[in-house]
CSV table of C-alpha atoms and ligand atoms in Angstrom, one decimal:
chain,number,residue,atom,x,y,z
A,22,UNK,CA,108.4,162.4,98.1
A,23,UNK,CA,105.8,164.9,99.9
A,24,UNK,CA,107.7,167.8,102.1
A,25,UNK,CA,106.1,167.6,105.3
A,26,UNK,CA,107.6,170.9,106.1
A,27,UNK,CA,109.0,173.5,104.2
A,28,UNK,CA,110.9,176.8,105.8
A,29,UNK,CA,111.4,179.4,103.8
A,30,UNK,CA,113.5,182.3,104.6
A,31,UNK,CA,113.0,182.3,108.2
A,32,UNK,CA,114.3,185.0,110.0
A,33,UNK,CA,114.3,185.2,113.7
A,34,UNK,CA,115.5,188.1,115.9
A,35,UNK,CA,115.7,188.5,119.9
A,36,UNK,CA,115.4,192.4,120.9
A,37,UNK,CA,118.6,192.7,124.0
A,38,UNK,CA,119.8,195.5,125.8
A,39,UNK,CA,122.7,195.0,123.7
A,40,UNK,CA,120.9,195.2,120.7
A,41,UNK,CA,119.2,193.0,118.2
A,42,UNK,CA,120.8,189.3,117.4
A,43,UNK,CA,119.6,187.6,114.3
A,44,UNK,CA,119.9,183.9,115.8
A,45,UNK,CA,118.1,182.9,112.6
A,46,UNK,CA,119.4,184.1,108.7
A,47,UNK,CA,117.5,183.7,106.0
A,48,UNK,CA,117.0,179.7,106.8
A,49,UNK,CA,115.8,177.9,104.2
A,50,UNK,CA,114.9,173.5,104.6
A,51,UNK,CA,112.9,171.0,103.9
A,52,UNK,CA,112.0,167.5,105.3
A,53,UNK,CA,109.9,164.7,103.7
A,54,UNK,CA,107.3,162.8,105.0
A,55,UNK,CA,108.9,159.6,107.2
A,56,UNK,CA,112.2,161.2,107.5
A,57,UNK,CA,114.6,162.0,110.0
A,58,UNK,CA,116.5,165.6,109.7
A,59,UNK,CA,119.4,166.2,112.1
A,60,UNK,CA,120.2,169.6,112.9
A,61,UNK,CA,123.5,170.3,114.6
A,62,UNK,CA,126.2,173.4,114.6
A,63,UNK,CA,127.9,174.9,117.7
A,64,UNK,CA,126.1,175.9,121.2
A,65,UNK,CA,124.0,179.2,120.1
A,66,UNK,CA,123.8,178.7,116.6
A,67,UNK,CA,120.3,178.9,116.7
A,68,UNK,CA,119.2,175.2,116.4
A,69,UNK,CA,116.6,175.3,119.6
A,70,UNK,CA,115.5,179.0,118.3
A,71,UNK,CA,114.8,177.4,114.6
A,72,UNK,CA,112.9,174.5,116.6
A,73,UNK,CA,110.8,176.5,118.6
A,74,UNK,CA,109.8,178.7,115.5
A,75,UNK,CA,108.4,175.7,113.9
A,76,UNK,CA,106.2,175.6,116.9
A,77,UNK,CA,105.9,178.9,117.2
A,78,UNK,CA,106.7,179.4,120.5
A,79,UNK,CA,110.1,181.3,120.0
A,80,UNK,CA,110.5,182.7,123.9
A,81,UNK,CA,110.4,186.9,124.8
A,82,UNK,CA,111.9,188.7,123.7
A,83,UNK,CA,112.5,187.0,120.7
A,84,UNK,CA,110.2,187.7,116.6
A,85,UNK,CA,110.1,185.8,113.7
A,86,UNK,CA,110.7,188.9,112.2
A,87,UNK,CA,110.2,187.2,108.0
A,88,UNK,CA,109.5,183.7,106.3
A,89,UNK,CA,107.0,181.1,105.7
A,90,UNK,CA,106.6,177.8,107.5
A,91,UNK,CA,105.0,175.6,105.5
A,92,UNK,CA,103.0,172.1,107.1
A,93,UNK,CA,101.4,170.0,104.9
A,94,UNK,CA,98.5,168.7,107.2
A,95,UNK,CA,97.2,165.6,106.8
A,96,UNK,CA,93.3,166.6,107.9
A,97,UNK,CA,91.2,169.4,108.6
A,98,UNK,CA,91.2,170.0,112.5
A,99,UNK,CA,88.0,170.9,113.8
A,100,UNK,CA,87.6,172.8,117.3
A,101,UNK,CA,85.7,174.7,119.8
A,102,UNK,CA,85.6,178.6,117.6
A,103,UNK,CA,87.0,177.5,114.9
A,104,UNK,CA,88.8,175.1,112.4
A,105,UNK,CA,91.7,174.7,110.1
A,106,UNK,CA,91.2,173.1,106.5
A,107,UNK,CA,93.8,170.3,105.9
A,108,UNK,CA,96.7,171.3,103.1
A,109,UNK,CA,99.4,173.0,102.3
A,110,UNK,CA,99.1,175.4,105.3
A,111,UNK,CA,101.6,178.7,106.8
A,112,UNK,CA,102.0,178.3,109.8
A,113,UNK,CA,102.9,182.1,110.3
A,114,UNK,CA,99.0,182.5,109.1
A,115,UNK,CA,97.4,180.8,111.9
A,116,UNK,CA,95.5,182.9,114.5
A,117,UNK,CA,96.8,181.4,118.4
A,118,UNK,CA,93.4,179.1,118.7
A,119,UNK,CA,94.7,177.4,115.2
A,120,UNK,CA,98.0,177.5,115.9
A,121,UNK,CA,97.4,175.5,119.7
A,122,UNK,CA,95.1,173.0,117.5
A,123,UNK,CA,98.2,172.1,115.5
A,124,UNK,CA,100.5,171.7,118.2
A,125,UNK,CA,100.1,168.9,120.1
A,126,UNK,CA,97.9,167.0,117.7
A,127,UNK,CA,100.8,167.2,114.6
A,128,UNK,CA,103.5,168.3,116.1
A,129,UNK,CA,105.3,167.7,119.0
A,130,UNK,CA,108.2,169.6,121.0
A,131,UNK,CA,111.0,167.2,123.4
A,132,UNK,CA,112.7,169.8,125.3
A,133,UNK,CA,116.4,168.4,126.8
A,134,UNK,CA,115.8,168.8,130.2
A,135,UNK,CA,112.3,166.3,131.2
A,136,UNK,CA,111.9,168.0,135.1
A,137,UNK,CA,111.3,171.4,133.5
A,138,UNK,CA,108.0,169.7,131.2
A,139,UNK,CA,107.2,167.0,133.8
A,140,UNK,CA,104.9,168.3,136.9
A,141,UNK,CA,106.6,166.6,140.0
A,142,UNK,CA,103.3,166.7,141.8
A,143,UNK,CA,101.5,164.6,139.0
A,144,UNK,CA,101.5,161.0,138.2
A,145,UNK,CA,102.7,160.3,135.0
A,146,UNK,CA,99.1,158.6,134.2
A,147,UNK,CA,97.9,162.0,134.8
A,148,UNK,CA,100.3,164.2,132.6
A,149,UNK,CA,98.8,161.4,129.3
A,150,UNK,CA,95.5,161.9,130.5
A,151,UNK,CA,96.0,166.1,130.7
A,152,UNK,CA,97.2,166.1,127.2
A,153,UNK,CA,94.9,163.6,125.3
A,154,UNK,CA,91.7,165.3,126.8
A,155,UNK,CA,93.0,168.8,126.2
A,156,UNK,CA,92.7,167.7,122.4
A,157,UNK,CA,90.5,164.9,122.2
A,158,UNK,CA,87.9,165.6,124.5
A,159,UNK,CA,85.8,162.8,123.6
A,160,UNK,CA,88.7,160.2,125.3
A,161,UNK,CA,87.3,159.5,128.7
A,162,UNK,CA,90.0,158.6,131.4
A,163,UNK,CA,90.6,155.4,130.8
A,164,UNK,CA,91.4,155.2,127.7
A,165,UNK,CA,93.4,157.8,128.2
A,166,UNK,CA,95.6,156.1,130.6
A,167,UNK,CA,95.6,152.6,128.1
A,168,UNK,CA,97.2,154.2,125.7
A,169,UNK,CA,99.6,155.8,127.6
A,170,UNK,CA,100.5,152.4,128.7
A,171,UNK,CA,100.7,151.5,125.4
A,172,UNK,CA,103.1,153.9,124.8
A,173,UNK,CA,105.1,153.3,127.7
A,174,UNK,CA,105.5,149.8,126.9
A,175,UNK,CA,107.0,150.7,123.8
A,176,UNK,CA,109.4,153.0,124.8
A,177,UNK,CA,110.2,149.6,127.4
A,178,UNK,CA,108.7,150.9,130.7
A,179,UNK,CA,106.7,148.5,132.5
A,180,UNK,CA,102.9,149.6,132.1
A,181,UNK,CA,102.1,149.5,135.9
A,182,UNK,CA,104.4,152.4,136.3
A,183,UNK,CA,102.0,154.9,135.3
A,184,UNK,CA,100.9,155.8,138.5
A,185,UNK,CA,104.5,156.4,139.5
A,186,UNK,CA,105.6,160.3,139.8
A,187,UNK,CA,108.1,161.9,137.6
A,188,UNK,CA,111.0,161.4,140.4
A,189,UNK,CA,110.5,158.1,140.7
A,190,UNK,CA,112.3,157.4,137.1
A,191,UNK,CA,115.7,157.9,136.6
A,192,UNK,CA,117.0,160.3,133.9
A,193,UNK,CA,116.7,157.7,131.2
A,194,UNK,CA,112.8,156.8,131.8
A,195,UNK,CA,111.8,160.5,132.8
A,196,UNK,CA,113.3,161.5,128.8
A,197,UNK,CA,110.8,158.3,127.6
A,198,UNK,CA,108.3,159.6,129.6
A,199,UNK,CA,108.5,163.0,127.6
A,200,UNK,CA,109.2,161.2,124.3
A,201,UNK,CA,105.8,159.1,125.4
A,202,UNK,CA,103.7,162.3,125.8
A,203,UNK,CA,105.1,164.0,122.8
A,204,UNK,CA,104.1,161.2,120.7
A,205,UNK,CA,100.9,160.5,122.8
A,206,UNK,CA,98.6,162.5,120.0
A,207,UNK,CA,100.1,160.5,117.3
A,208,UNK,CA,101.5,163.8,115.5
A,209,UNK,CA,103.2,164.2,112.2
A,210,UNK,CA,106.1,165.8,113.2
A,211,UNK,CA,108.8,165.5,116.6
A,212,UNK,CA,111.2,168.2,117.1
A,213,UNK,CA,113.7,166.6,119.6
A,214,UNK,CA,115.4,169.1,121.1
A,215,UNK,CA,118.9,167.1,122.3
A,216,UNK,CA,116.5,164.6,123.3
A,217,UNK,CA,119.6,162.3,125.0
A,218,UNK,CA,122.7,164.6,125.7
A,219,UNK,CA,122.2,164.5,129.6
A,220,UNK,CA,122.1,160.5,129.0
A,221,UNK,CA,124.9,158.2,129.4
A,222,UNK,CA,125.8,156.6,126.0
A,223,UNK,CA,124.1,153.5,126.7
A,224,UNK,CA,121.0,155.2,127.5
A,225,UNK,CA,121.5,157.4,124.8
A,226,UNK,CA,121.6,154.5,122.1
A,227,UNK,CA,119.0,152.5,123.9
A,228,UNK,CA,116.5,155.9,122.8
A,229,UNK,CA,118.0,156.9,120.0
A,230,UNK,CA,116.9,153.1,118.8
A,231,UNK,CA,113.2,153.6,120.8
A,232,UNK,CA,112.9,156.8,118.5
A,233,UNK,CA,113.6,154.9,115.4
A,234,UNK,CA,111.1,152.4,116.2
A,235,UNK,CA,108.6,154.7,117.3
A,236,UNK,CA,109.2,157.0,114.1
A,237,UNK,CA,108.5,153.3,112.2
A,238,UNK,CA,105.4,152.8,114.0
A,239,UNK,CA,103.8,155.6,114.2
A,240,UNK,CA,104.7,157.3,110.6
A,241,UNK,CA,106.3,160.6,112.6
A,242,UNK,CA,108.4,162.9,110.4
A,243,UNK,CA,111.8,163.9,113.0
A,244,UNK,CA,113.9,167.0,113.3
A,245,UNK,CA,116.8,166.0,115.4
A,246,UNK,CA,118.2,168.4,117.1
A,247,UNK,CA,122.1,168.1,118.7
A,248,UNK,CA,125.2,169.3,118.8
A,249,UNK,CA,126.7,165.8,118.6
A,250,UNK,CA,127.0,164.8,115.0
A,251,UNK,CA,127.6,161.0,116.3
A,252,UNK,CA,124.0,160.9,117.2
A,253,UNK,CA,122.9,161.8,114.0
A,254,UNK,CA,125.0,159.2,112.0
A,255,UNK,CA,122.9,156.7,113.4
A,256,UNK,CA,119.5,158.4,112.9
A,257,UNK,CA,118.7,161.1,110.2
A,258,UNK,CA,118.4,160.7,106.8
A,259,UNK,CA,119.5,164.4,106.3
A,260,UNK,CA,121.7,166.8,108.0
A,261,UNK,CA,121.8,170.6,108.4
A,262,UNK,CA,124.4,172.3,109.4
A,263,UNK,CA,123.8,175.6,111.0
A,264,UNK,CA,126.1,178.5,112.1
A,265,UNK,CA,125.2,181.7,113.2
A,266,UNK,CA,121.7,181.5,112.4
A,267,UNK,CA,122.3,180.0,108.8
A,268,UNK,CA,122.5,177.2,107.2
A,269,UNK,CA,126.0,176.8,106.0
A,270,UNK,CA,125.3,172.9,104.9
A,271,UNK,CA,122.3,170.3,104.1
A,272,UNK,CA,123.2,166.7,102.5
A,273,UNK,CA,122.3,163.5,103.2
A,274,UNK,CA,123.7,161.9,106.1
A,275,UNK,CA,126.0,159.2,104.2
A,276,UNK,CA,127.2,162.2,102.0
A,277,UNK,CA,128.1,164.6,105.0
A,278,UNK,CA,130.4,162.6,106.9
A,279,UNK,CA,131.9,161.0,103.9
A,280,UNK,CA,132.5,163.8,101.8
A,281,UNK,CA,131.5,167.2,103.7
A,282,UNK,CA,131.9,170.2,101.4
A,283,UNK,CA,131.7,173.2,103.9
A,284,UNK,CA,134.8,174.1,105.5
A,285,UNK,CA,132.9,173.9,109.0
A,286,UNK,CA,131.3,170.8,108.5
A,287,UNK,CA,135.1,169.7,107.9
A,288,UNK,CA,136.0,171.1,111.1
A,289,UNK,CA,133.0,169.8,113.4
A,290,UNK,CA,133.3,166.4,111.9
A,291,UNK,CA,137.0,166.6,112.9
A,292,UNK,CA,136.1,167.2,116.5
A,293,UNK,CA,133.6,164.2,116.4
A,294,UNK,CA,135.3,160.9,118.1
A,295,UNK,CA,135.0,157.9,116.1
A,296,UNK,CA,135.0,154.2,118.3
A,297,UNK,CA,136.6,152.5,115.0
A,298,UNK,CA,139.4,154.6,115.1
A,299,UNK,CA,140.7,155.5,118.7
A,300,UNK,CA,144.1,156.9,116.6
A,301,UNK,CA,141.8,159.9,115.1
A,302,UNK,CA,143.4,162.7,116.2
A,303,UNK,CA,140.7,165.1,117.2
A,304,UNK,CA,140.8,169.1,116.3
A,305,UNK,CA,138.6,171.7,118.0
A,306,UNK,CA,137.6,174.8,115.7
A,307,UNK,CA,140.1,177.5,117.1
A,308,UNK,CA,138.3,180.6,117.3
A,309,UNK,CA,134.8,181.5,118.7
A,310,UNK,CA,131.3,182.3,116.5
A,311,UNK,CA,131.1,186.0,115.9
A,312,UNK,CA,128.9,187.9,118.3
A,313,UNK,CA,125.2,188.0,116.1
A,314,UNK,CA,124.7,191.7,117.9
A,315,UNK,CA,127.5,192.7,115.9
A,316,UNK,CA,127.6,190.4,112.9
A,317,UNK,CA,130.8,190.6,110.5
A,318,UNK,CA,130.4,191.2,106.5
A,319,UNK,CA,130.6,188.4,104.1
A,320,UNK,CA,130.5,185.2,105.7
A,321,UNK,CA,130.3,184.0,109.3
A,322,UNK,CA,132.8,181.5,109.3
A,323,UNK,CA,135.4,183.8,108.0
A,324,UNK,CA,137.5,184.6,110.5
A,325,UNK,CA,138.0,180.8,111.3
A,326,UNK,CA,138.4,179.7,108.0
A,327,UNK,CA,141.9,178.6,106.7
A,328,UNK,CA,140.1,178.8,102.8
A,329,UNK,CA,139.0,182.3,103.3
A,330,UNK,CA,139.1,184.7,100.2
A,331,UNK,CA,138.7,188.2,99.3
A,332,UNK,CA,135.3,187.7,98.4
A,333,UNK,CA,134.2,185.8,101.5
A,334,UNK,CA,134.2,189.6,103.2
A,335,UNK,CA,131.5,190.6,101.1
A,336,UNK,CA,128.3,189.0,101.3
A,337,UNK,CA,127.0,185.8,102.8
A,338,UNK,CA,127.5,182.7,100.4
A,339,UNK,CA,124.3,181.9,99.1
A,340,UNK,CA,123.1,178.2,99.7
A,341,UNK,CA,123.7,176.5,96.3
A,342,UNK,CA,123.1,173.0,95.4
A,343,UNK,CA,126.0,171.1,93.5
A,344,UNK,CA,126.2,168.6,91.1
A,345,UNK,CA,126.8,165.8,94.0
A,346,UNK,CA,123.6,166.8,96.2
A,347,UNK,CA,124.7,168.8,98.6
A,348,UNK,CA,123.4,172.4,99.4
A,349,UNK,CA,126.3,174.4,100.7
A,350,UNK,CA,126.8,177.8,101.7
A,351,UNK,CA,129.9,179.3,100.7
A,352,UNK,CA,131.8,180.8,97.9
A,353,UNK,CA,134.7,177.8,97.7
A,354,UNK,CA,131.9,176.0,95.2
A,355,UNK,CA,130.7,179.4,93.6
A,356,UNK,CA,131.2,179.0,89.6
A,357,UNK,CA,132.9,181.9,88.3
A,358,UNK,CA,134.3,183.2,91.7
A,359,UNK,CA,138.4,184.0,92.0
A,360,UNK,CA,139.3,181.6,94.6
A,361,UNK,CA,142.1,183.5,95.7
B,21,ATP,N1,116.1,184.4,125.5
B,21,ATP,C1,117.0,185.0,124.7
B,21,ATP,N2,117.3,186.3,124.8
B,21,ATP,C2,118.3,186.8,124.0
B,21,ATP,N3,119.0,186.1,123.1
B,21,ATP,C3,118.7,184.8,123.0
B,21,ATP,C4,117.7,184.2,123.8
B,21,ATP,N4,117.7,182.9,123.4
B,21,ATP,C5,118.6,182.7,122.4
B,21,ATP,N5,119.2,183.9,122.2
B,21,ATP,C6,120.2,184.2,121.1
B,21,ATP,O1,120.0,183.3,120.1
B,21,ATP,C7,121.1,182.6,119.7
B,21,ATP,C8,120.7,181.2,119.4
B,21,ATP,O2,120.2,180.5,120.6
B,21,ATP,P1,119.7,179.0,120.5
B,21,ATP,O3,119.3,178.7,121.9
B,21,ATP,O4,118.7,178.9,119.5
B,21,ATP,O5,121.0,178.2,120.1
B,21,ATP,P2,121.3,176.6,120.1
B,21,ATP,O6,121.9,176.3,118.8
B,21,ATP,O7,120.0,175.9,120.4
B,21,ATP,O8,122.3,176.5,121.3
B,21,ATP,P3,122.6,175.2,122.3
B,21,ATP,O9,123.3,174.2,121.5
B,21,ATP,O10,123.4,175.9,123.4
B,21,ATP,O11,121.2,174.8,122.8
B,21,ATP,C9,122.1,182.6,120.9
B,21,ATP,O12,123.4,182.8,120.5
B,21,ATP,C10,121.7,183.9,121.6
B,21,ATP,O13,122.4,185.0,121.1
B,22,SF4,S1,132.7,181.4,102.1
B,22,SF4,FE1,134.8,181.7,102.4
B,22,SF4,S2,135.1,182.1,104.6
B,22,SF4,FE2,133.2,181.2,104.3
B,22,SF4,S3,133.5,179.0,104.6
B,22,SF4,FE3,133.6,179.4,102.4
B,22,SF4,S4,135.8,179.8,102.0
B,22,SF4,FE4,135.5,179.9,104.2
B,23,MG,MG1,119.4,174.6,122.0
């Protein structure tokens, strides 16, 4: 299998008053053409800040400060000034003119909340036609607009409803609207940014199910981001676990939840309700992440660990890959460490 996208020791700080906070350590992943990666870990663990990297559109006053982000792409892209030969590319090479060629065309960003992307004063035929023509120039209107009804009839809105406004949807459509424009330059890669947690669960099946489809269709490579696990049972072929800006976990998804290896994967899948079992008696992880202004020695997760051992103060676990798979981060699965 190809890697679409490779990261390699990303690093990611954002300058505060406070001080500096690393929201992202020394990341390392990978995700293959076709597949679906879910990323989840507690609020602030950096998920949306790894995202955004990829794009590279971290937000002041945040740096990718180290690391490579490697895009395989498909075809050189040709524009106005300049061009970018198709390959194995780095993205942290790419001047701004290359670097806005790529997005939109091969990747795409869904940001959680659709009324902060979506122009209330524009008809939704409008915001297709905006983004095709700021890429493909060539596309006159029209066509423009028939293939984002195209789109919307995937994603089951009625076609007609292009010339509706963005608050003429309800929460539902206005996220398959986004999903719709994200997708609307056929790119490589979606980064879905908790694409469905201000959606009932209904709605939020009914998408998650669109986005499988679409993924299907249109070849797209996914990273999922959420902080609900349950989502990504359904959807991603792999899932990374992240804490503190690191990844403390990767395995595949039918691995993770049957037989998770890091103690905080235990713990989150704990916390995650299951339908098919309305006994389950559900835990929350006692304790708080560690303030990433003023990390702790050793590893993160220490001070909410109940496996945690002398040498867990010293330096981070290294991300290791075991016999079964899995890549996890800590020192319970080091060979030749005193688990004591
Ligand atoms: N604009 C900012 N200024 C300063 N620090 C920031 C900023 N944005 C994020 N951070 C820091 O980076 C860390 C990671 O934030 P990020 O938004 O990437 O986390 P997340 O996992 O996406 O969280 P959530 O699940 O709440 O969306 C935060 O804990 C915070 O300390
Ligand atoms: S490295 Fe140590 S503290 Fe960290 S998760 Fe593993 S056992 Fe717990
Ligand atoms: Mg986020």
């Amino acid at each position: 299998m190809t890697n679409l996208l490779q990261i390699e020791n990303l690093s990611v700080e954002y300058k505060t008053r406070r001080g500096i906070a690393r929201a992202v350590d020394n990341v390392f992943l990978n995700l293959e053409e076709n597949k679906t990666l879910g990323l989840a870990g507690e609020s602030g663990c950096g998920k949306s800040t790894l995202g955004l990297s990829i794009m590279r559109l971290v937000p002041h006053p945040g740096r990718i400060n180290e690391g490579k982000i490697l895009f395989n792409l498909d075809e050189s892209l040709i524009f106005e000034g300049g061009s970018v030969e198709k390959g194995q590319i780095d993205l942290m090479q790419l001047d701004d003119n290359q670097m806005r060629a790529i997005r939109g065309r091969k990747l795409a960003y869904i940001f959680q909340d659709p009324m902060t992307s979506l122009n209330p004063l524009i008809r939704i035929g409008d915001h297709f036609t905006e983004i095709i023509q700021a890429h493909e120039e060539d596309v006159k209107k029209d066509e423009a607009i028939n293939r984002g009804e195209e789109i919307l009839e995937t994603l089951g809105i009625l076609p007609e409803r292009i010339t509706d406004y963005p608050h003429q949807f309800s929460g539902g459509m206005r996220q398959r609207v986004m999903i719709g424009l994200g997708i609307a330059l056929r790119p490589r890669l979606l980064i879905a940014d908790e694409p469905t947690t201000a959606l009932d669960v209904i709605v939020e099946a009914q998408i998650l199910d669109e986005l499988a489809t679409l993924k299907k269709q249109f070849n797209l490579s996914m990273l999922l981001i959420t902080h609900n696990l349950g989502v990504l049972a359904q959807t991603a072929d792999d899932i990374a676990i992240m804490y503190t800006g690191r990844v403390m976990e990767i395995a595949k998804t039918e691995s993770l939840f049957e037989d998770p290896k890091h103690p905080y994967t235990q713990c989150l899948l704990k916390a995650v309700p299951d339908v098919r079992k309305p006994d389950k008696t559900l835990a929350w992880i006692a304790g708080a992440p560690p303030d990433l202004i003023d990390p702790i020695p050793g590893c993160m997760f220490r001070p909410r660990c109940e496996f945690a051992m002398e040498i867990c103060a010293t330096q981070p676990p290294p991300l290791e890959k075991l016999d079964t798979g899995q890549r996890v981060a800590c020192y319970l699965y080091t060979k030749g460490v005193s688990k004591k």
